[in-house]
Coordinates of C-alpha atoms and ligand atoms in Angstrom, one line a residue:
M210 CA 0.1 0.0 -0.1
D211 CA 0.9 3.5 -0.4
A212 CA 3.2 5.1 2.3
I213 CA 3.5 9.1 3.1
S214 CA 7.1 9.1 1.4
N215 CA 9.5 12.1 1.7
V216 CA 9.8 12.3 -2.0
P217 CA 13.9 13.3 -3.3
V218 CA 14.0 17.3 -3.3
P219 CA 14.6 17.8 -6.5
A220 CA 17.1 20.1 -8.0
N221 CA 17.6 21.3 -11.9
E222 CA 20.1 19.2 -13.7
R223 CA 23.5 20.8 -13.7
V224 CA 24.3 22.1 -17.8
Y225 CA 27.7 20.4 -19.1
G226 CA 30.0 22.7 -20.5
Y227 CA 31.4 20.2 -23.2
A228 CA 34.2 22.3 -23.4
P229 CA 37.4 21.3 -26.0
G230 CA 39.2 18.6 -24.3
S231 CA 36.9 17.6 -21.5
P232 CA 35.6 14.3 -20.4
E233 CA 32.0 15.1 -20.9
R234 CA 32.9 15.8 -24.3
A235 CA 35.5 12.7 -25.6
A236 CA 32.0 10.5 -23.8
L237 CA 29.2 11.7 -25.7
E238 CA 31.9 12.0 -29.3
D239 CA 32.7 8.7 -29.1
R240 CA 29.2 8.5 -29.0
I241 CA 28.6 10.1 -31.4
K242 CA 31.0 7.8 -34.0
E243 CA 28.8 4.8 -32.6
L244 CA 25.5 5.9 -33.2
A245 CA 26.2 7.7 -37.0
G246 CA 27.8 4.1 -38.4
S247 CA 25.5 2.2 -37.6
T248 CA 21.8 1.9 -39.2
A249 CA 19.4 1.4 -36.0
E250 CA 15.7 -0.5 -37.1
L251 CA 13.6 1.8 -35.2
T252 CA 10.9 0.2 -33.9
M253 CA 7.3 -0.1 -32.2
T254 CA 7.4 -1.2 -28.1
I255 CA 3.7 -3.0 -27.3
G256 CA 4.0 -4.4 -24.6
G257 CA 7.5 -4.7 -24.3
E258 CA 7.8 -5.8 -27.5
Q259 CA 9.9 -5.0 -30.5
R260 CA 8.9 -5.0 -34.1
L261 CA 8.2 -3.1 -36.7
G262 CA 5.3 -1.4 -38.1
G263 CA 3.4 -2.9 -41.0
G264 CA 3.4 0.7 -42.9
A265 CA 4.9 1.7 -44.9
P266 CA 9.0 2.2 -44.9
I267 CA 10.1 6.1 -43.2
D268 CA 14.5 6.5 -43.4
V269 CA 15.2 8.9 -40.5
V270 CA 18.8 10.8 -41.2
Q271 CA 20.9 13.4 -40.3
P272 CA 19.1 16.4 -41.3
H273 CA 23.0 18.6 -41.0
N274 CA 23.7 15.6 -43.9
H275 CA 20.6 13.9 -45.4
A276 CA 22.2 10.9 -47.3
S277 CA 23.3 9.8 -43.9
V278 CA 20.2 7.5 -42.7
L279 CA 20.1 7.0 -38.6
G280 CA 17.7 4.2 -39.1
R281 CA 14.9 3.4 -40.8
T282 CA 11.0 2.9 -39.1
N283 CA 7.9 2.0 -40.4
D284 CA 4.1 3.5 -40.1
A285 CA 2.3 2.3 -37.9
T286 CA -1.1 0.2 -39.7
A287 CA -4.2 -0.3 -37.9
R288 CA -4.1 -3.6 -36.3
D289 CA -0.8 -1.6 -34.9
V290 CA -2.7 1.3 -33.2
Q291 CA -5.8 -1.6 -32.1
D292 CA -2.3 -3.8 -30.5
A293 CA -0.9 -1.0 -28.6
I294 CA -4.2 0.4 -26.7
D295 CA -5.1 -3.6 -25.8
A296 CA -2.1 -4.1 -24.3
A297 CA -2.7 -0.8 -22.3
L298 CA -5.7 -1.4 -21.4
A299 CA -4.1 -5.3 -20.6
A300 CA -1.4 -3.6 -18.4
A301 CA -3.5 -1.0 -16.4
P302 CA -4.7 -3.4 -13.5
S303 CA -1.5 -4.2 -12.6
W304 CA -0.4 -0.6 -12.9
R305 CA -2.9 1.2 -10.8
A306 CA -2.8 -0.7 -8.1
M307 CA 0.7 -0.4 -7.6
S308 CA 2.2 1.7 -5.0
F309 CA 3.4 5.8 -6.1
D310 CA 6.2 4.7 -4.4
D311 CA 7.1 2.5 -6.7
R312 CA 5.9 4.0 -9.6
A313 CA 7.9 7.8 -8.9
A314 CA 11.1 4.7 -8.6
I315 CA 10.6 4.2 -11.8
F316 CA 10.7 7.5 -12.9
L317 CA 14.1 8.8 -10.3
R318 CA 15.4 5.9 -11.8
A319 CA 15.6 6.8 -15.5
A320 CA 16.5 10.5 -14.4
D321 CA 20.1 9.5 -12.6
L322 CA 20.6 7.2 -15.0
L323 CA 20.1 9.5 -18.4
A324 CA 22.1 12.4 -15.8
G325 CA 25.1 9.7 -15.9
P326 CA 25.2 6.6 -17.8
W327 CA 22.4 7.2 -20.2
R328 CA 23.3 11.3 -21.5
A329 CA 25.6 10.4 -23.7
T330 CA 23.4 8.1 -26.1
L331 CA 20.6 10.8 -25.6
N332 CA 22.4 13.8 -26.7
A333 CA 24.0 12.0 -29.5
A334 CA 20.6 10.9 -30.7
T335 CA 19.6 14.5 -30.1
I336 CA 22.5 15.7 -32.4
L337 CA 22.3 13.1 -35.1
G338 CA 19.2 13.0 -35.3
Q339 CA 16.9 16.7 -35.0
S340 CA 20.2 18.5 -36.1
K341 CA 21.0 20.8 -31.9
S342 CA 24.3 21.8 -31.5
V343 CA 25.7 20.4 -28.3
Q344 CA 25.1 23.0 -25.8
Q345 CA 20.8 23.1 -27.0
A346 CA 21.0 19.2 -27.0
E347 CA 22.1 18.8 -23.0
I348 CA 19.7 21.6 -22.6
D349 CA 16.8 18.9 -24.0
S350 CA 17.6 15.9 -23.4
A351 CA 19.8 15.6 -21.0
C352 CA 19.1 18.6 -18.5
E353 CA 15.2 18.9 -18.7
L354 CA 14.1 15.6 -19.4
I355 CA 16.1 14.5 -15.8
D356 CA 13.9 17.7 -14.4
F357 CA 10.8 16.3 -16.1
L358 CA 11.1 13.0 -13.9
R359 CA 12.4 14.5 -10.9
F360 CA 9.6 17.9 -10.6
N361 CA 7.1 15.2 -11.8
V362 CA 7.9 13.2 -8.8
S363 CA 7.6 16.1 -6.8
Y364 CA 4.4 17.7 -8.3
A365 CA 2.3 13.9 -7.2
R366 CA 3.1 14.0 -4.6
K367 CA 2.1 17.3 -3.3
L368 CA -1.3 16.6 -5.3
Y369 CA -1.6 13.3 -3.5
A370 CA -1.0 15.8 -0.4
D371 CA -3.8 18.4 -1.2
Q372 CA -6.6 16.7 0.8
P373 CA -9.6 18.4 2.6
I374 CA -10.4 18.9 6.1
S375 CA -12.9 16.7 8.2
S376 CA -15.4 17.9 10.5
P377 CA -16.0 15.5 13.9
G378 CA -17.3 12.0 13.4
V379 CA -16.5 12.4 9.5
W380 CA -13.1 11.5 7.4
N381 CA -12.5 12.9 4.5
R382 CA -10.1 12.2 2.1
M383 CA -9.9 12.6 -2.2
E384 CA -8.6 9.4 -3.9
Y385 CA -6.6 11.0 -7.1
R386 CA -7.2 8.0 -9.7
P387 CA -5.5 7.9 -12.5
L388 CA -8.1 7.9 -16.2
E389 CA -10.4 5.1 -16.8
G390 CA -8.6 3.6 -20.3
F391 CA -5.4 4.8 -22.0
V392 CA -3.5 8.0 -22.2
L393 CA -2.8 9.2 -26.4
A394 CA 0.8 11.3 -26.2
I395 CA 1.7 12.9 -29.3
T396 CA 4.9 14.8 -29.3
P397 CA 6.9 17.3 -31.9
F398 CA 10.2 16.8 -33.3
N399 CA 12.0 19.7 -31.1
F400 CA 12.4 18.3 -28.1
T401 CA 13.4 15.5 -26.8
A402 CA 12.3 16.4 -23.4
I403 CA 8.9 17.0 -24.1
A404 CA 8.4 14.1 -26.0
G405 CA 9.7 12.2 -23.2
N406 CA 8.1 14.1 -20.5
L407 CA 4.5 13.5 -22.4
P408 CA 4.0 9.8 -21.6
T409 CA 6.1 9.0 -18.3
S410 CA 4.1 12.7 -16.6
A411 CA 1.3 10.3 -17.3
A412 CA 2.4 6.9 -16.5
L413 CA 4.3 8.5 -13.5
M414 CA 0.0 9.4 -12.3
G415 CA -0.9 5.8 -12.9
N416 CA -2.2 6.1 -16.4
V417 CA -0.7 3.6 -18.9
V418 CA -0.4 4.9 -22.3
V419 CA 0.3 4.7 -26.2
W420 CA 3.1 7.8 -27.1
K421 CA 3.1 8.5 -30.2
P422 CA 6.3 10.1 -31.5
S423 CA 6.8 12.2 -34.5
P424 CA 8.9 10.4 -37.3
T425 CA 12.0 13.3 -37.7
Q426 CA 12.3 12.8 -33.6
Q427 CA 12.7 8.7 -33.6
F428 CA 16.2 8.4 -33.3
A429 CA 15.7 9.9 -29.8
A430 CA 12.7 8.8 -29.3
H431 CA 13.9 4.8 -29.6
F432 CA 16.6 5.2 -27.3
T433 CA 14.5 7.3 -24.3
M434 CA 11.6 4.1 -24.8
R435 CA 15.5 1.8 -23.7
L436 CA 16.3 4.2 -21.2
L437 CA 12.6 3.8 -19.3
E438 CA 12.7 -0.1 -20.2
A439 CA 16.2 -0.1 -18.1
A440 CA 15.0 1.7 -15.3
G441 CA 12.5 -0.7 -14.7
L442 CA 8.8 0.6 -16.9
P443 CA 7.0 -2.1 -17.5
P444 CA 5.6 -3.8 -20.4
G445 CA 2.4 -2.6 -21.7
V446 CA 2.6 0.9 -19.7
I447 CA 3.9 3.1 -22.5
N448 CA 3.1 1.9 -25.6
L449 CA 5.6 3.5 -28.1
V450 CA 3.7 3.1 -32.2
T451 CA 5.9 4.5 -35.2
G452 CA 5.2 7.0 -38.2
N453 CA 3.2 9.6 -39.4
G454 CA 0.2 8.9 -37.2
Q455 CA -2.7 8.6 -39.8
A456 CA -4.0 5.1 -37.9
V457 CA -3.4 6.8 -34.7
S458 CA -6.1 9.4 -35.8
E459 CA -8.1 7.1 -37.1
V460 CA -8.2 4.0 -34.4
A461 CA -7.5 5.5 -31.2
L462 CA -8.8 9.0 -31.4
T463 CA -12.4 6.9 -32.5
H464 CA -11.9 4.9 -29.2
P465 CA -14.2 4.4 -26.2
A466 CA -11.7 4.0 -23.9
L467 CA -9.9 7.2 -24.9
A468 CA -9.7 9.3 -21.4
G469 CA -7.0 11.9 -22.4
I470 CA -4.9 13.4 -25.2
H471 CA -1.4 14.8 -24.6
F472 CA 0.0 16.5 -27.0
T473 CA 2.3 18.8 -28.1
G474 CA 3.3 20.1 -31.9
S475 CA 1.6 22.4 -34.6
T476 CA -1.7 24.5 -33.6
A477 CA -3.0 23.0 -36.6
T478 CA -2.5 19.0 -35.6
F479 CA -4.4 19.8 -32.3
Q480 CA -7.1 21.5 -33.8
H481 CA -7.5 18.3 -36.3
L482 CA -7.3 16.2 -32.9
W483 CA -10.1 18.3 -31.2
R484 CA -12.1 18.6 -33.8
T485 CA -12.1 14.5 -34.4
V486 CA -12.5 14.4 -30.8
G487 CA -15.7 16.4 -30.7
E488 CA -16.9 15.1 -33.7
N489 CA -16.8 10.9 -31.7
I490 CA -17.8 12.3 -27.7
S491 CA -20.8 10.7 -28.0
G492 CA -18.4 7.2 -28.5
Y493 CA -16.6 7.8 -25.3
R494 CA -16.3 6.3 -21.9
G495 CA -16.0 9.3 -20.0
Y496 CA -14.7 13.0 -21.5
P497 CA -11.4 12.8 -22.9
R498 CA -9.3 15.3 -21.2
L499 CA -7.4 17.4 -24.4
V500 CA -3.5 18.7 -23.6
G501 CA -2.5 20.6 -26.4
E502 CA 0.6 23.2 -26.0
T503 CA 1.3 24.3 -30.0
G504 CA 2.0 27.3 -31.9
G505 CA 3.9 30.7 -31.1
K506 CA 4.3 34.0 -32.9
D507 CA 7.0 34.9 -30.5
F508 CA 7.9 38.5 -29.5
V509 CA 10.5 40.8 -28.7
L510 CA 9.1 44.1 -27.7
A511 CA 12.3 46.7 -27.3
H512 CA 11.5 50.0 -25.4
P513 CA 13.1 53.2 -26.5
S514 CA 15.0 52.6 -23.2
A515 CA 16.2 49.4 -23.9
D516 CA 20.0 48.5 -23.7
P517 CA 21.6 48.0 -27.0
A518 CA 23.8 44.9 -26.5
V519 CA 21.2 43.3 -24.5
L520 CA 18.5 43.7 -27.3
S521 CA 21.0 42.4 -29.9
T522 CA 21.7 39.7 -27.9
V523 CA 18.2 38.4 -27.1
L524 CA 17.5 38.6 -30.6
I525 CA 20.6 36.2 -31.3
R526 CA 18.7 33.5 -28.8
G527 CA 15.8 33.8 -28.9
A528 CA 15.5 33.5 -32.5
F529 CA 18.5 31.7 -34.0
E530 CA 19.7 28.7 -31.3
Y531 CA 18.6 25.3 -32.9
Q532 CA 17.7 26.6 -36.0
G533 CA 15.1 28.1 -34.6
Q534 CA 12.8 25.5 -34.1
K535 CA 11.3 26.7 -31.0
C536 CA 7.8 27.0 -30.5
S537 CA 8.8 30.0 -28.2
A538 CA 11.9 31.0 -30.1
A539 CA 11.5 35.2 -31.0
S540 CA 10.5 35.9 -34.4
R541 CA 9.2 39.1 -35.3
A542 CA 10.8 42.4 -32.5
Y543 CA 9.8 45.9 -32.0
V544 CA 12.5 48.3 -32.3
P545 CA 12.4 51.4 -31.7
R546 CA 14.4 53.3 -34.9
S547 CA 16.9 55.2 -31.8
V548 CA 18.0 52.5 -30.9
W549 CA 17.7 50.5 -33.7
N550 CA 20.1 53.0 -35.3
R551 CA 23.1 52.0 -32.9
M552 CA 22.4 48.2 -33.3
R553 CA 21.8 47.2 -36.6
D554 CA 25.1 46.6 -38.2
D555 CA 26.6 45.2 -35.2
F556 CA 23.7 42.9 -35.0
V557 CA 23.6 41.9 -38.4
A558 CA 27.3 41.0 -38.5
T559 CA 26.5 39.1 -35.3
A560 CA 23.9 37.1 -37.8
E561 CA 26.2 36.1 -40.2
S562 CA 29.2 35.1 -38.2
L563 CA 27.3 32.6 -36.3
T564 CA 28.2 29.2 -37.8
V565 CA 25.8 26.6 -39.5
G566 CA 26.8 23.5 -40.7
D567 CA 27.6 19.4 -39.9
V568 CA 27.0 19.8 -35.6
A569 CA 27.9 16.5 -35.2
G570 CA 30.6 16.4 -37.3
D571 CA 31.5 19.2 -34.9
L572 CA 30.7 20.3 -31.6
S573 CA 31.9 24.1 -31.9
T574 CA 29.4 24.9 -34.4
F575 CA 26.4 27.2 -33.1
M576 CA 23.8 25.8 -35.9
G577 CA 22.4 22.7 -37.4
A578 CA 19.7 22.3 -40.4
V579 CA 16.2 22.5 -40.2
I580 CA 14.9 19.2 -39.4
D581 CA 13.4 18.1 -42.6
A582 CA 13.0 18.4 -47.0
R583 CA 9.2 20.3 -46.0
A584 CA 10.8 22.8 -42.9
F585 CA 13.2 23.7 -45.6
A586 CA 10.9 24.6 -48.4
K587 CA 8.8 26.5 -46.4
H588 CA 11.1 28.1 -45.5
K589 CA 13.3 29.0 -49.1
T590 CA 9.3 29.9 -49.5
A591 CA 9.1 32.6 -47.4
I592 CA 13.0 34.2 -48.2
D593 CA 11.8 34.4 -51.0
R594 CA 8.0 35.9 -51.1
A595 CA 10.3 38.1 -48.9
R596 CA 13.2 39.0 -51.0
A597 CA 10.5 39.6 -54.1
A598 CA 7.8 42.2 -51.9
A599 CA 8.6 45.5 -52.4
N600 CA 8.5 46.6 -48.5
I601 CA 10.8 44.6 -47.2
D602 CA 14.5 44.9 -46.7
V603 CA 16.3 41.1 -46.6
L604 CA 18.8 42.1 -44.5
T605 CA 20.2 38.7 -44.2
G606 CA 19.6 34.9 -45.2
S607 CA 19.9 32.8 -47.0
Y608 CA 19.3 28.4 -47.8
D609 CA 21.4 25.8 -49.3
D610 CA 19.8 22.0 -48.8
S611 CA 23.0 20.8 -51.2
V612 CA 24.1 18.6 -48.0
G613 CA 21.9 19.3 -45.6
Y614 CA 18.8 21.1 -45.3
F615 CA 20.1 24.7 -44.2
V616 CA 18.6 28.1 -43.5
K617 CA 21.2 31.1 -43.0
P618 CA 19.7 33.2 -40.0
T619 CA 17.4 35.4 -41.4
I620 CA 17.1 39.2 -40.6
L621 CA 13.8 40.7 -42.3
E622 CA 12.8 44.3 -42.3
C623 CA 9.5 46.0 -43.2
A624 CA 7.4 48.7 -42.4
D625 CA 4.2 47.1 -42.6
P626 CA 3.8 45.4 -39.0
T627 CA 0.4 43.4 -40.4
D628 CA 3.1 41.2 -42.6
E629 CA 2.8 37.6 -42.5
I630 CA 6.1 37.7 -41.1
F631 CA 5.0 39.7 -37.6
V632 CA 1.7 37.1 -38.2
K633 CA 2.0 33.4 -39.3
E634 CA 4.6 30.9 -37.6
Y635 CA 7.6 29.9 -40.0
F636 CA 9.5 27.6 -37.0
G637 CA 12.8 28.1 -38.0
P638 CA 15.6 30.8 -37.7
I639 CA 12.9 33.4 -39.7
L640 CA 13.5 36.4 -37.4
G641 CA 10.5 39.7 -39.1
V642 CA 11.7 43.4 -37.3
H643 CA 9.3 46.4 -37.7
V644 CA 11.8 49.7 -36.9
Y645 CA 9.2 52.4 -35.5
D646 CA 9.8 55.9 -34.1
D647 CA 10.1 55.8 -30.8
G648 CA 7.3 58.9 -30.3
D649 CA 5.0 55.7 -31.3
Y650 CA 6.0 53.3 -28.4
D651 CA 2.1 53.4 -27.2
K652 CA 0.3 52.6 -30.7
V653 CA 2.7 49.9 -31.4
L654 CA 2.1 47.7 -28.5
D655 CA -1.1 48.2 -28.8
Q656 CA -1.2 47.0 -32.9
M657 CA 1.4 43.8 -31.9
E658 CA -0.7 42.8 -28.9
G659 CA -2.8 41.0 -31.2
I660 CA -2.4 41.0 -34.7
A661 CA -0.7 37.0 -34.7
P662 CA -3.7 34.7 -33.3
Y663 CA -0.7 33.2 -31.3
A664 CA 0.2 34.0 -26.9
L665 CA 2.9 31.3 -26.2
T666 CA 6.4 33.6 -25.4
G667 CA 6.9 37.4 -25.7
S668 CA 9.7 39.6 -23.6
I669 CA 9.9 43.0 -23.3
V670 CA 12.9 45.0 -23.1
A671 CA 13.1 48.1 -21.2
D672 CA 15.7 49.3 -18.9
D673 CA 12.3 52.1 -17.7
R674 CA 10.4 50.3 -14.6
Y675 CA 7.3 52.3 -16.6
A676 CA 7.9 50.7 -19.3
I677 CA 7.9 48.0 -18.4
A678 CA 4.8 47.8 -15.2
D679 CA 3.4 49.1 -18.0
A680 CA 4.0 46.4 -21.0
S681 CA 3.8 43.7 -18.7
R682 CA 0.2 44.9 -17.7
R683 CA -0.8 45.1 -21.3
L684 CA 0.4 42.5 -22.6
R685 CA -0.7 40.7 -20.0
F686 CA -2.9 38.2 -22.0
A687 CA -0.5 38.0 -25.0
A688 CA 2.4 35.4 -23.5
G689 CA 2.0 32.2 -21.7
N690 CA 5.4 33.1 -20.3
F691 CA 6.7 36.5 -20.5
Y692 CA 10.8 38.0 -19.5
I693 CA 11.6 41.3 -19.2
N694 CA 15.6 41.7 -20.6
D695 CA 15.9 38.0 -21.2
K696 CA 15.6 36.1 -23.7
P697 CA 11.7 34.0 -24.8
T698 CA 13.3 31.3 -24.7
G699 CA 14.8 28.2 -22.5
A700 CA 12.0 28.4 -19.7
V701 CA 13.9 26.5 -17.3
V702 CA 11.3 22.7 -15.0
G703 CA 10.7 24.6 -11.5
Q704 CA 11.2 27.9 -12.5
Q705 CA 9.4 29.0 -15.2
P706 CA 6.3 26.8 -15.8
F707 CA 5.8 26.5 -19.5
G708 CA 2.8 27.4 -21.8
G709 CA 0.1 29.4 -23.6
G710 CA -3.3 30.4 -24.4
R711 CA -4.9 31.7 -27.4
A712 CA -4.2 29.6 -30.3
S713 CA -0.9 28.3 -29.0
G714 CA -2.2 25.9 -26.6
T715 CA -4.3 24.7 -23.0
N716 CA -1.7 26.6 -21.0
D717 CA -1.0 23.6 -18.5
K718 CA 2.1 23.9 -18.7
A719 CA 4.0 21.2 -19.3
G720 CA 6.1 19.9 -15.9
S721 CA 4.2 21.4 -12.8
I722 CA 1.2 20.5 -10.7
H723 CA -1.7 22.6 -13.4
N724 CA -0.4 19.0 -15.8
L725 CA -0.8 16.7 -13.2
T726 CA -3.8 17.7 -12.3
R727 CA -5.5 17.2 -15.8
W728 CA -4.6 13.3 -15.4
V729 CA -5.8 12.3 -12.3
S730 CA -9.6 12.0 -11.5
A731 CA -10.1 13.1 -8.0
R732 CA -12.4 10.6 -6.0
A733 CA -13.4 12.2 -2.5
I734 CA -14.7 10.0 0.1
K735 CA -16.5 10.6 3.5
E736 CA -16.5 8.0 6.2
T737 CA -19.0 8.2 9.0
F738 CA -17.4 7.3 12.4
V739 CA -20.9 6.8 14.5
P740 CA -23.5 6.6 11.5
P741 CA -27.4 8.4 12.9
T742 CA -30.0 5.9 13.1
D743 CA -32.9 8.1 13.4
H744 CA -34.0 10.4 10.5
R745 CA -35.5 13.0 12.1
Y746 CA -34.2 16.5 12.4
P747 CA -34.4 18.9 15.8
H748 CA -36.9 21.6 13.2
M749 CA -38.7 18.6 12.6
G750 CA -40.2 18.8 16.9
Ligands
LIG232 N1 3.4 25.2 -27.0 C1 5.1 24.3 -26.8 O1 4.9 23.8 -25.7 C2 5.8 23.7 -28.1 C3 7.0 23.1 -27.9 C4 7.1 22.3 -29.4 C5 6.5 22.9 -30.3 N2 5.5 22.8 -30.1 C6 5.0 23.2 -31.8 O2 5.3 22.5 -32.3 C7 5.3 22.7 -33.9 C8 6.4 21.7 -34.7 O3 6.4 20.3 -34.0 P1 5.9 19.4 -35.2 O4 6.6 19.7 -36.3 O5 6.3 18.1 -34.8 O6 3.8 19.4 -35.3 P2 3.6 19.2 -35.9 O7 2.2 19.5 -35.2 O8 3.6 18.6 -37.4 O9 3.5 16.6 -34.8 C9 3.4 16.7 -34.0 C10 3.0 15.5 -33.6 O10 1.4 15.0 -33.9 C11 1.5 13.4 -35.3 N3 0.8 14.2 -36.7 C12 1.0 14.9 -37.0 N4 -0.6 14.7 -38.1 C13 -1.3 14.1 -36.9 C14 -2.6 13.6 -37.0 N5 -3.5 13.8 -38.6 N6 -3.1 12.8 -36.7 C15 -2.3 12.3 -35.5 N7 -1.1 12.5 -35.5 C16 -0.4 13.8 -36.0 C17 3.0 13.9 -35.4 O11 3.7 13.2 -36.2 C18 3.6 14.4 -34.9 O12 4.0 13.3 -33.6 C19 5.4 24.3 -33.7 O13 4.1 24.5 -34.7 C20 5.5 24.1 -32.8 O14 5.2 26.0 -32.1 C21 5.0 23.7 -29.6
LIG233 N1 10.2 24.7 -23.8 C1 11.1 25.3 -24.9 C2 10.1 25.6 -25.7 C3 9.7 24.1 -25.9 C4 8.9 24.3 -27.5 O1 9.5 24.3 -28.6 C5 11.6 27.2 -24.0 O2 11.2 27.4 -23.3 O3 12.7 27.3 -25.1

């Protein structure tokens, strides 16, 4: 039975530096060579059994060297998805009967394995498969995933401890049951940590899960599954199905036992999932929980009091780290002319100096490639459109997909703040800049607050405290994560719980107690110790 134990107090995992000559760099370089040198079979995992999906084959390649195949996976068929659901439902009774401490121990052990012997493997897989620089992989596939695993255990314990009051002669309790059915976790390509967190957070709360990662993240997802098995996750608790998701939509979304969807990805995909659930709502045993963290068009608003050096660093890191492929990436900036005149040339020169290339072959590289041919084509179209537009000045930016899907840091200056570069999520290293006359600050703030449909992240850069307080108030609903004199990316578990509103998602804050509440269904229990034996009340005389 459940003991009320004190779970380990979590602290954020240390970020290793990977400086030339460091032991962690040597270990990582060795692991990259090993993983790049063999073509892996990227199987599904259903009820603990590994097997290839029954559908069309998919090559998983290195985005910065697309001729290099890391592994082969297959699209899952309807039969595969049905098998995964059956395996999950078969595992449910034993899993939900297991004590919280026993479940938690598995995920805490996974965190410790990842912090130690598995660190190089997950980082190498993320660098190779998702084209992350070593710094970007370390903060994702090592630190953030470790933090999710450890902090969620601590949040779960706090949630279970939240109990109602009792009156004399009565004992009231709240039981936090897992959901009845299975949770469908559908995860994006861009964060190994998110891909790991979405199935594990629901499983920690006693749920069984069908997990469908993105094919372009399948390489790291494969090793994440192996890590969870090494930590002792029983068969059937998390079932991994591979591929593009069409069969998942057809089978899992219409299954009566669908109890929840834990999604991160684009707004369009989440709206498709939500719509399908709506269309099938009378066919489920309960009302499926829908949690989705989706797209962004994240802003940096600079006030005339902004320090140009601070603003420049916020924009370079915020817009171009991981090739701008973060839902939080700065993709629109509003800069007063007085500040822009002092920073423009240095800023553009700094963007041009960023190294873009083979992140796996040279660990000092700042940026890799965008994820695939589809992303490359989207960015190419956006840059070509900007080049042809009379009112857009392409200050820097180019593309080349001959070896890898490379898009260089692109800065587009545009006088029209309603142009698509300030509205549409490209999800790449493309930054739109609107330069305004200093006296127009208030007008610009009001315009940018609602021009994009999203409300995920945003920054105010200013030294004037009145301006900071004013922007903080007026932009209250424009971002779920708001930054003052900092880049709008890089939220840390336990420090800046992450998520946004409007078209950016349900804002359930991944890696927080708020998220975990979505994966339980509470049962209130009242016990009366000496029950009355006469139905009459005093007022009845
Ligand atoms: N708000 C956040 O926390 C957050 C975090 C990361 C990424 N994102 C967003 O994710 C997007 C980029 O990720 P992506 O390109 O992987 O997104 P995506 O929507 O293309 O794919 C996400 C997942 O959904 C699956 N999928 C796609 N169509 C499906 C269907 N019809 N049925 C079932 N599954 C389906 C994909 O295979 C993948 O596993 C961006 O919009 C970004 O802003 C948001
Ligand atoms: N949590 C990450 C973004 C996740 C989306 O891609 C950040 O804060 O940069």
